[in-house]
PDB file of C-alpha atoms in Angstrom:
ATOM      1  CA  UNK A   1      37.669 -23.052  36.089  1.00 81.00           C
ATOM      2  CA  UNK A   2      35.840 -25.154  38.432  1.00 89.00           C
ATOM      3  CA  UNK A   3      32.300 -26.289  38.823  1.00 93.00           C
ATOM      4  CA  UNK A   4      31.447 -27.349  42.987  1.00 91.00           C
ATOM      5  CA  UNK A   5      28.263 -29.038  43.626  1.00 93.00           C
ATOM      6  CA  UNK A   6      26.640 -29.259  46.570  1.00 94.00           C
ATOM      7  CA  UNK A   7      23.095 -30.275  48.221  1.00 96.00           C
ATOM      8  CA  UNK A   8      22.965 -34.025  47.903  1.00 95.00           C
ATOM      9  CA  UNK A   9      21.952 -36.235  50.115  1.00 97.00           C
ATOM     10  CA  UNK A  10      19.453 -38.981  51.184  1.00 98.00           C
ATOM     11  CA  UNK A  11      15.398 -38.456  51.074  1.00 98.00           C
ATOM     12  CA  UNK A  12      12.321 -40.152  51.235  1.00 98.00           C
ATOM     13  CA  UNK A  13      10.225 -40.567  47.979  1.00 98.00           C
ATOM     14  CA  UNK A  14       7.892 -37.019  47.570  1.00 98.00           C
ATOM     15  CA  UNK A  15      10.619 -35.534  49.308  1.00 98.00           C
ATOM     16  CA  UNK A  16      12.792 -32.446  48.431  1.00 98.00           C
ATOM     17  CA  UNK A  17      16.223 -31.302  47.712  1.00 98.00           C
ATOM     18  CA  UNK A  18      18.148 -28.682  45.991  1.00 98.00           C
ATOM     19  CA  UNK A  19      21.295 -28.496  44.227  1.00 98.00           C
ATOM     20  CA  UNK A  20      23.816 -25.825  43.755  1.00 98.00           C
ATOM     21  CA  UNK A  21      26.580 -25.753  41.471  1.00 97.00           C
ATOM     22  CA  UNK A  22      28.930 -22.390  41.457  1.00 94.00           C
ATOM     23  CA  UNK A  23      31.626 -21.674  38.793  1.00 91.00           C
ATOM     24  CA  UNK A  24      34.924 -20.316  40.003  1.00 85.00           C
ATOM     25  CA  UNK A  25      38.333 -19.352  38.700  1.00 80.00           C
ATOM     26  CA  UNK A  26      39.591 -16.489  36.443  1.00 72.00           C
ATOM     27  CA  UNK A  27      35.999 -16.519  35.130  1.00 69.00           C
ATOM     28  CA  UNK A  28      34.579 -14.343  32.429  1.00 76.00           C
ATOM     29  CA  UNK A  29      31.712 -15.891  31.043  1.00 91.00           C
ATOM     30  CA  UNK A  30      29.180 -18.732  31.319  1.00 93.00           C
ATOM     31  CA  UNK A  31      26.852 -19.456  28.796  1.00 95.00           C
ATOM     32  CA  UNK A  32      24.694 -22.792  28.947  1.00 97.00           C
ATOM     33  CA  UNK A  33      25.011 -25.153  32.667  1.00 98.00           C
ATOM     34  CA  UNK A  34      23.178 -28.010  33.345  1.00 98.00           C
ATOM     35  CA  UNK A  35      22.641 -31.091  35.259  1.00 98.00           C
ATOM     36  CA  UNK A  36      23.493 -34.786  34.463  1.00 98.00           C
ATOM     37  CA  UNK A  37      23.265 -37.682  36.358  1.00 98.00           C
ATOM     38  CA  UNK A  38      24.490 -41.490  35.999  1.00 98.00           C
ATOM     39  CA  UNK A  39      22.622 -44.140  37.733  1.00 97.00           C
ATOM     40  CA  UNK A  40      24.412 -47.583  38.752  1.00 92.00           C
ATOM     41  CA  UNK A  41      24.585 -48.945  35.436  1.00 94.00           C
ATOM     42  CA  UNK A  42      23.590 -46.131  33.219  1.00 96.00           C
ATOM     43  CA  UNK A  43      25.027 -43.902  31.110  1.00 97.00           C
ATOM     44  CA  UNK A  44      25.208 -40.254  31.891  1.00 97.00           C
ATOM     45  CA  UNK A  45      21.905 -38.944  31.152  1.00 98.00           C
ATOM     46  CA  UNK A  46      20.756 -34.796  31.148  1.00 98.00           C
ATOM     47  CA  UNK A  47      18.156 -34.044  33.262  1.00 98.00           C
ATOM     48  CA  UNK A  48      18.007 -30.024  32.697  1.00 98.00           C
ATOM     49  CA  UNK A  49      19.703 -27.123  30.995  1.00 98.00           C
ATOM     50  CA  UNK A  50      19.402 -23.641  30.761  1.00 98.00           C
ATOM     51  CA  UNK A  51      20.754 -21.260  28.663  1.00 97.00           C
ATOM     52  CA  UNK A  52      22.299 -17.657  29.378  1.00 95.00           C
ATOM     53  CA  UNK A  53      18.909 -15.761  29.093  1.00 95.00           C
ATOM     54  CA  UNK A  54      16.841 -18.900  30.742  1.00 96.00           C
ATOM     55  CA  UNK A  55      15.320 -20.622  28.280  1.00 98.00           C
ATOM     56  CA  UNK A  56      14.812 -24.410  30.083  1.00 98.00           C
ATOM     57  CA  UNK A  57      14.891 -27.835  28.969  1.00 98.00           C
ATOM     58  CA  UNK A  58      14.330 -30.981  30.563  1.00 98.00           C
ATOM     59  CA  UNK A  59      14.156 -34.512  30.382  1.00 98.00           C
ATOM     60  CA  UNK A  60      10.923 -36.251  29.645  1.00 98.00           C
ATOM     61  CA  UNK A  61      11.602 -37.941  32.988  1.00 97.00           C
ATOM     62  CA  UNK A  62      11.818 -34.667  35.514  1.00 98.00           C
ATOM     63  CA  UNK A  63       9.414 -32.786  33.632  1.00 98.00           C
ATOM     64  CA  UNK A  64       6.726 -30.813  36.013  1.00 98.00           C
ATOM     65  CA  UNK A  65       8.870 -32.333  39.045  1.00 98.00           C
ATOM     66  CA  UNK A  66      11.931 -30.347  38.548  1.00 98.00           C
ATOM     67  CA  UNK A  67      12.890 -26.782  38.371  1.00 98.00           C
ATOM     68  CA  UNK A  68      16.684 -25.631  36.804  1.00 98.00           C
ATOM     69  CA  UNK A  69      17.493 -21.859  37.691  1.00 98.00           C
ATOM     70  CA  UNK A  70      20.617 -20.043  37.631  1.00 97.00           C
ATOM     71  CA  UNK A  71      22.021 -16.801  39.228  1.00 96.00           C
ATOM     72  CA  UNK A  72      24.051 -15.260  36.547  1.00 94.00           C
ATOM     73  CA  UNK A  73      25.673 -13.008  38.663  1.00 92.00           C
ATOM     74  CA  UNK A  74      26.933 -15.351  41.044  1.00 92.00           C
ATOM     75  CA  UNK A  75      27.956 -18.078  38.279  1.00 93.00           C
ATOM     76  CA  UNK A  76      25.378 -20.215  39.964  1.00 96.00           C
ATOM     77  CA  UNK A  77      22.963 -23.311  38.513  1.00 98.00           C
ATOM     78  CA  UNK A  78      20.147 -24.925  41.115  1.00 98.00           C
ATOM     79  CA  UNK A  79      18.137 -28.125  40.460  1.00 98.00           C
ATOM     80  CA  UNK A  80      14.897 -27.878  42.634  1.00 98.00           C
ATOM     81  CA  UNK A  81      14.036 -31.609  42.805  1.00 98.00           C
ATOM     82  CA  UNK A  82      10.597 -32.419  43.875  1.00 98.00           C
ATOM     83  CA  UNK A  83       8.501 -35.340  43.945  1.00 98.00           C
ATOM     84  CA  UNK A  84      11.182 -37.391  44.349  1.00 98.00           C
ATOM     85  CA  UNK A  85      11.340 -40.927  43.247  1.00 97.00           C
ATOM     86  CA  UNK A  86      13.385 -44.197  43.678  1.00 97.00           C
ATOM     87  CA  UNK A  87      14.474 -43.593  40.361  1.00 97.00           C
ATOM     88  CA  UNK A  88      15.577 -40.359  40.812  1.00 98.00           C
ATOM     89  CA  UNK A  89      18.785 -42.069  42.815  1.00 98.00           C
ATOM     90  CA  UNK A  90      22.162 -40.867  41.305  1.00 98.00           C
ATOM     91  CA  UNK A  91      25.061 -39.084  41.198  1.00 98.00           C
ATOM     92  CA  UNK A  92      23.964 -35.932  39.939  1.00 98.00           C
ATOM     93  CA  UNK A  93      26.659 -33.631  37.936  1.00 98.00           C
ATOM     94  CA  UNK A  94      26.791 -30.069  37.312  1.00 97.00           C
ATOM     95  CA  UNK A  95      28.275 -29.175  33.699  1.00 98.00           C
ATOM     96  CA  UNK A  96      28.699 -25.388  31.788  1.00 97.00           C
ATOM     97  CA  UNK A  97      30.103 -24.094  28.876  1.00 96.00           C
ATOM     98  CA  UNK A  98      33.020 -21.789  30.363  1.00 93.00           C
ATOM     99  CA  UNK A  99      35.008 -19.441  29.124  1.00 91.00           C
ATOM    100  CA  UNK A 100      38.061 -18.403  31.576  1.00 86.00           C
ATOM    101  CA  UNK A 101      40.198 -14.892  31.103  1.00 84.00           C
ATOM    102  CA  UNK A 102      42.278 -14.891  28.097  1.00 84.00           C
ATOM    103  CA  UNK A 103      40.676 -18.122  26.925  1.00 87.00           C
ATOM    104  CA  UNK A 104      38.317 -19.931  24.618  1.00 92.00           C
ATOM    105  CA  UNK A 105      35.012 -21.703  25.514  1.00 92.00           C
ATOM    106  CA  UNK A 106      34.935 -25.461  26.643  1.00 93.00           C
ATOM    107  CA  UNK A 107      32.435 -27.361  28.091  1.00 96.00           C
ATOM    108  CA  UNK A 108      33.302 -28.650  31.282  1.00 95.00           C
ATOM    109  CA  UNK A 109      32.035 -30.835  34.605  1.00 96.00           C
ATOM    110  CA  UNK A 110      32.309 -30.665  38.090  1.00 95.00           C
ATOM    111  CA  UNK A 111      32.019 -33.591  40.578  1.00 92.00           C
ATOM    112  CA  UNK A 112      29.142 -35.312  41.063  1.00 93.00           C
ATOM    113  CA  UNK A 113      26.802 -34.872  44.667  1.00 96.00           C
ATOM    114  CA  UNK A 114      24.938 -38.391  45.329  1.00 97.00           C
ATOM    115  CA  UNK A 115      20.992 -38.178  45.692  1.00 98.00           C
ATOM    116  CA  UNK A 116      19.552 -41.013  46.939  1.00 98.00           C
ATOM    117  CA  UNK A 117      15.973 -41.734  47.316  1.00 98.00           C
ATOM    118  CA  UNK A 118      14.337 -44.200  49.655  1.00 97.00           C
ATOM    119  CA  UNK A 119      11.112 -46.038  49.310  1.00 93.00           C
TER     120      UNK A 119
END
């Protein structure tokens, strides 16, 4: 199972971007994904998760800025950043709890897309 993340790159602050994260591999189920992201010198922090039916949470810090969504058909998470702010900058990660053919559920991460935000 892998997780491939794309849609980072480098914006103004109030700009836009979205991120995509698809699943692959002898896939049979996905239940919660999400997005982390680790600032220089941070830890890992979540930013947003949703769960298999869409229930949403976020981080006090994205709230009412960004938007997590996910096509369960295609295996697929989006983060619809808006607003964006300096402090937004990161390597943003997309993580799920998988659960491959013939397997058991694990919790899993792909590789990180860099968002940076100018001032």
């Amino acid at each position: 199972v892998q997780l491939q993340a794309s849609g980072g790159g480098l914006v103004q602050a109030g700009g836009s971007l979205r991120l995509s994260c698809a699943a692959s591999g002898s896939l049979i189920s996905v239940n919660n994904m999400a997005w982390y992201r680790q600032a220089p010198g941070k830890h890992r922090e979540l930013v947003a998760r949703i769960t298999s039916v869409g229930v949403t949470t976020y981080a006090d810090s994205v709230k009412g800025r960004f938007t997590i969504s996910r096509d369960n058909a295609e295996n697929t998470v989006y983060l619809q950043m808006s607003t964006l702010e300096p402090g937004d900058t990161a390597v943003y990660y997309c993580n799920a709890d998988v659960r491959p053919s013939g397997g058991t559920w694990s919790n899993v991460f792909g590789e990180g897309t860099l968002v940076t935000v100018s001032s």
